[in-house]
């Protein structure tokens, strides 16, 4: 006999346009996920809004949109990530153009992160050089 489970169809595909229609308090979907986390997934978090520790408003601000960057920037715990899985209703269907855009954005973000540390090193070297120059002029 076929046993029906409560688990949603997590492989159903949704487009960005479909997700964008679900941007209200009584119908709130989010896209969370990237290439490092198994790809973009679609979550219906409507029933979770009132239980979200950070408040409903932060989720409503990104409802119907790709909320991955916000989700990752907050630094959610493993427990939060496990809780999120309960609300997955599918995956984001991306065209080749959208995949290329996402890849370029991810590479740009990685380059900025790497570039930021390089700039900081240059600033430190510059400060040390100025301090050393000042020190030498004071000792002369």
PDB file of C-alpha atoms in Angstrom:
ATOM      1  CA  UNK A   1       0.000   0.000   0.000  1.00  0.00           C
ATOM      2  CA  UNK A   2       1.091   3.555  -0.724  1.00  0.00           C
ATOM      3  CA  UNK A   3       1.758   5.520   2.456  1.00  0.00           C
ATOM      4  CA  UNK A   4       1.351   9.255   2.069  1.00  0.00           C
ATOM      5  CA  UNK A   5       3.878  11.326   3.974  1.00  0.00           C
ATOM      6  CA  UNK A   6       3.608  14.923   5.123  1.00  0.00           C
ATOM      7  CA  UNK A   7       6.922  15.776   3.466  1.00  0.00           C
ATOM      8  CA  UNK A   8       6.490  18.348   0.697  1.00  0.00           C
ATOM      9  CA  UNK A   9       7.742  17.791  -2.823  1.00  0.00           C
ATOM     10  CA  UNK A  10      11.150  19.409  -2.358  1.00  0.00           C
ATOM     11  CA  UNK A  11      12.120  18.895  -6.012  1.00  0.00           C
ATOM     12  CA  UNK A  12       9.245  20.899  -7.505  1.00  0.00           C
ATOM     13  CA  UNK A  13      10.700  23.706  -9.609  1.00  0.00           C
ATOM     14  CA  UNK A  14       9.628  27.340  -9.302  1.00  0.00           C
ATOM     15  CA  UNK A  15      10.762  30.300 -11.401  1.00  0.00           C
ATOM     16  CA  UNK A  16      11.797  33.676  -9.970  1.00  0.00           C
ATOM     17  CA  UNK A  17       8.530  35.132 -11.310  1.00  0.00           C
ATOM     18  CA  UNK A  18       6.472  32.477  -9.512  1.00  0.00           C
ATOM     19  CA  UNK A  19       8.261  33.060  -6.213  1.00  0.00           C
ATOM     20  CA  UNK A  20       7.908  36.855  -6.570  1.00  0.00           C
ATOM     21  CA  UNK A  21       4.101  36.546  -6.324  1.00  0.00           C
ATOM     22  CA  UNK A  22       4.386  35.216  -2.752  1.00  0.00           C
ATOM     23  CA  UNK A  23       5.464  38.396  -0.973  1.00  0.00           C
ATOM     24  CA  UNK A  24       2.807  39.030   1.657  1.00  0.00           C
ATOM     25  CA  UNK A  25       2.316  38.237   5.314  1.00  0.00           C
ATOM     26  CA  UNK A  26      -0.343  35.629   4.503  1.00  0.00           C
ATOM     27  CA  UNK A  27       1.738  34.151   1.663  1.00  0.00           C
ATOM     28  CA  UNK A  28       5.490  34.442   2.218  1.00  0.00           C
ATOM     29  CA  UNK A  29       8.063  32.522   0.186  1.00  0.00           C
ATOM     30  CA  UNK A  30      11.836  32.933   0.261  1.00  0.00           C
ATOM     31  CA  UNK A  31      14.699  31.685  -1.881  1.00  0.00           C
ATOM     32  CA  UNK A  32      17.649  30.543   0.204  1.00  0.00           C
ATOM     33  CA  UNK A  33      20.668  28.594  -0.976  1.00  0.00           C
ATOM     34  CA  UNK A  34      23.658  28.930  -3.271  1.00  0.00           C
ATOM     35  CA  UNK A  35      26.177  26.732  -5.056  1.00  0.00           C
ATOM     36  CA  UNK A  36      27.952  26.045  -1.756  1.00  0.00           C
ATOM     37  CA  UNK A  37      24.763  24.902  -0.012  1.00  0.00           C
ATOM     38  CA  UNK A  38      23.233  22.702  -2.700  1.00  0.00           C
ATOM     39  CA  UNK A  39      21.701  25.400  -4.860  1.00  0.00           C
ATOM     40  CA  UNK A  40      18.806  27.827  -4.444  1.00  0.00           C
ATOM     41  CA  UNK A  41      15.766  26.328  -2.729  1.00  0.00           C
ATOM     42  CA  UNK A  42      12.248  27.712  -2.293  1.00  0.00           C
ATOM     43  CA  UNK A  43      10.670  27.892   1.151  1.00  0.00           C
ATOM     44  CA  UNK A  44       7.115  28.736   2.192  1.00  0.00           C
ATOM     45  CA  UNK A  45       7.698  30.363   5.586  1.00  0.00           C
ATOM     46  CA  UNK A  46       4.206  31.829   5.989  1.00  0.00           C
ATOM     47  CA  UNK A  47       3.392  29.671   9.017  1.00  0.00           C
ATOM     48  CA  UNK A  48       6.804  30.419  10.580  1.00  0.00           C
ATOM     49  CA  UNK A  49       6.653  34.232  10.481  1.00  0.00           C
ATOM     50  CA  UNK A  50       5.311  34.610  14.039  1.00  0.00           C
ATOM     51  CA  UNK A  51       7.857  32.109  15.405  1.00  0.00           C
ATOM     52  CA  UNK A  52      10.944  33.619  13.777  1.00  0.00           C
ATOM     53  CA  UNK A  53      13.302  34.789  16.568  1.00  0.00           C
ATOM     54  CA  UNK A  54      14.312  37.848  14.528  1.00  0.00           C
ATOM     55  CA  UNK A  55      10.690  38.830  13.976  1.00  0.00           C
ATOM     56  CA  UNK A  56       8.407  38.539  10.970  1.00  0.00           C
ATOM     57  CA  UNK A  57       9.430  41.901   9.525  1.00  0.00           C
ATOM     58  CA  UNK A  58      12.929  40.823   8.502  1.00  0.00           C
ATOM     59  CA  UNK A  59      11.498  37.904   6.555  1.00  0.00           C
ATOM     60  CA  UNK A  60       8.768  40.023   4.990  1.00  0.00           C
ATOM     61  CA  UNK A  61      11.414  42.485   3.765  1.00  0.00           C
ATOM     62  CA  UNK A  62      12.839  39.760   1.515  1.00  0.00           C
ATOM     63  CA  UNK A  63       9.650  37.818   0.809  1.00  0.00           C
ATOM     64  CA  UNK A  64       9.220  36.718  -2.771  1.00  0.00           C
ATOM     65  CA  UNK A  65      12.941  37.309  -3.328  1.00  0.00           C
ATOM     66  CA  UNK A  66      16.334  35.664  -3.086  1.00  0.00           C
ATOM     67  CA  UNK A  67      17.091  35.979   0.628  1.00  0.00           C
ATOM     68  CA  UNK A  68      20.257  33.861   0.613  1.00  0.00           C
ATOM     69  CA  UNK A  69      22.724  36.693   1.178  1.00  0.00           C
ATOM     70  CA  UNK A  70      20.688  38.016   4.130  1.00  0.00           C
ATOM     71  CA  UNK A  71      20.321  34.512   5.572  1.00  0.00           C
ATOM     72  CA  UNK A  72      24.047  33.834   5.342  1.00  0.00           C
ATOM     73  CA  UNK A  73      25.110  37.293   6.586  1.00  0.00           C
ATOM     74  CA  UNK A  74      23.143  36.827   9.797  1.00  0.00           C
ATOM     75  CA  UNK A  75      25.108  33.665  10.575  1.00  0.00           C
ATOM     76  CA  UNK A  76      22.186  31.362  11.348  1.00  0.00           C
ATOM     77  CA  UNK A  77      22.897  28.367  13.598  1.00  0.00           C
ATOM     78  CA  UNK A  78      22.749  24.737  12.505  1.00  0.00           C
ATOM     79  CA  UNK A  79      19.462  24.469  14.430  1.00  0.00           C
ATOM     80  CA  UNK A  80      18.037  27.327  12.342  1.00  0.00           C
ATOM     81  CA  UNK A  81      19.183  25.593   9.159  1.00  0.00           C
ATOM     82  CA  UNK A  82      17.502  22.366  10.271  1.00  0.00           C
ATOM     83  CA  UNK A  83      14.299  24.270  11.105  1.00  0.00           C
ATOM     84  CA  UNK A  84      14.351  25.892   7.673  1.00  0.00           C
ATOM     85  CA  UNK A  85      14.390  22.501   5.921  1.00  0.00           C
ATOM     86  CA  UNK A  86      10.854  21.855   7.226  1.00  0.00           C
ATOM     87  CA  UNK A  87       9.538  24.686   5.051  1.00  0.00           C
ATOM     88  CA  UNK A  88      11.169  23.734   1.743  1.00  0.00           C
ATOM     89  CA  UNK A  89       8.595  23.385  -1.020  1.00  0.00           C
ATOM     90  CA  UNK A  90      10.900  23.127  -4.018  1.00  0.00           C
ATOM     91  CA  UNK A  91      13.927  24.415  -5.855  1.00  0.00           C
ATOM     92  CA  UNK A  92      14.532  27.510  -7.935  1.00  0.00           C
ATOM     93  CA  UNK A  93      14.459  26.859 -11.669  1.00  0.00           C
ATOM     94  CA  UNK A  94      17.096  28.982 -13.341  1.00  0.00           C
ATOM     95  CA  UNK A  95      17.582  29.653 -17.030  1.00  0.00           C
ATOM     96  CA  UNK A  96      21.127  29.423 -18.391  1.00  0.00           C
ATOM     97  CA  UNK A  97      21.250  33.232 -18.362  1.00  0.00           C
ATOM     98  CA  UNK A  98      20.193  33.359 -14.693  1.00  0.00           C
ATOM     99  CA  UNK A  99      22.734  30.674 -13.788  1.00  0.00           C
ATOM    100  CA  UNK A 100      25.484  32.699 -15.485  1.00  0.00           C
ATOM    101  CA  UNK A 101      24.357  35.870 -13.645  1.00  0.00           C
ATOM    102  CA  UNK A 102      24.383  34.100 -10.264  1.00  0.00           C
ATOM    103  CA  UNK A 103      27.815  32.610 -10.952  1.00  0.00           C
ATOM    104  CA  UNK A 104      29.208  36.016 -11.944  1.00  0.00           C
ATOM    105  CA  UNK A 105      27.716  37.613  -8.817  1.00  0.00           C
ATOM    106  CA  UNK A 106      29.218  34.886  -6.611  1.00  0.00           C
ATOM    107  CA  UNK A 107      32.638  35.317  -8.245  1.00  0.00           C
ATOM    108  CA  UNK A 108      32.429  39.092  -7.846  1.00  0.00           C
ATOM    109  CA  UNK A 109      31.542  38.727  -4.163  1.00  0.00           C
ATOM    110  CA  UNK A 110      34.468  36.347  -3.654  1.00  0.00           C
ATOM    111  CA  UNK A 111      36.819  38.747  -5.439  1.00  0.00           C
ATOM    112  CA  UNK A 112      35.608  41.655  -3.291  1.00  0.00           C
ATOM    113  CA  UNK A 113      36.160  39.609  -0.126  1.00  0.00           C
ATOM    114  CA  UNK A 114      39.694  38.739  -1.233  1.00  0.00           C
ATOM    115  CA  UNK A 115      40.338  42.288  -2.430  1.00  0.00           C
ATOM    116  CA  UNK A 116      39.238  43.720   0.888  1.00  0.00           C
ATOM    117  CA  UNK A 117      41.919  41.845   2.772  1.00  0.00           C
ATOM    118  CA  UNK A 118      44.545  42.889   0.190  1.00  0.00           C
ATOM    119  CA  UNK A 119      43.581  46.548   0.642  1.00  0.00           C
ATOM    120  CA  UNK A 120      43.875  46.209   4.409  1.00  0.00           C
ATOM    121  CA  UNK A 121      47.388  44.756   4.086  1.00  0.00           C
ATOM    122  CA  UNK A 122      48.404  47.656   1.831  1.00  0.00           C
ATOM    123  CA  UNK A 123      47.056  50.185   4.350  1.00  0.00           C
ATOM    124  CA  UNK A 124      48.963  48.523   7.192  1.00  0.00           C
ATOM    125  CA  UNK A 125      52.190  48.521   5.155  1.00  0.00           C
ATOM    126  CA  UNK A 126      51.667  52.190   4.323  1.00  0.00           C
ATOM    127  CA  UNK A 127      51.098  53.096   7.994  1.00  0.00           C
ATOM    128  CA  UNK A 128      54.202  51.169   9.070  1.00  0.00           C
ATOM    129  CA  UNK A 129      56.267  52.898   6.345  1.00  0.00           C
ATOM    130  CA  UNK A 130      55.021  56.347   7.423  1.00  0.00           C
ATOM    131  CA  UNK A 131      55.680  55.560  11.089  1.00  0.00           C
ATOM    132  CA  UNK A 132      59.162  54.275  10.249  1.00  0.00           C
ATOM    133  CA  UNK A 133      59.911  57.384   8.163  1.00  0.00           C
ATOM    134  CA  UNK A 134      58.701  59.637  10.980  1.00  0.00           C
ATOM    135  CA  UNK A 135      60.755  57.709  13.519  1.00  0.00           C
ATOM    136  CA  UNK A 136      63.924  58.063  11.401  1.00  0.00           C
ATOM    137  CA  UNK A 137      63.406  61.840  10.980  1.00  0.00           C
ATOM    138  CA  UNK A 138      62.996  62.223  14.750  1.00  0.00           C
ATOM    139  CA  UNK A 139      66.161  60.246  15.453  1.00  0.00           C
ATOM    140  CA  UNK A 140      68.321  62.318  13.036  1.00  0.00           C
TER     141      UNK A 140
END
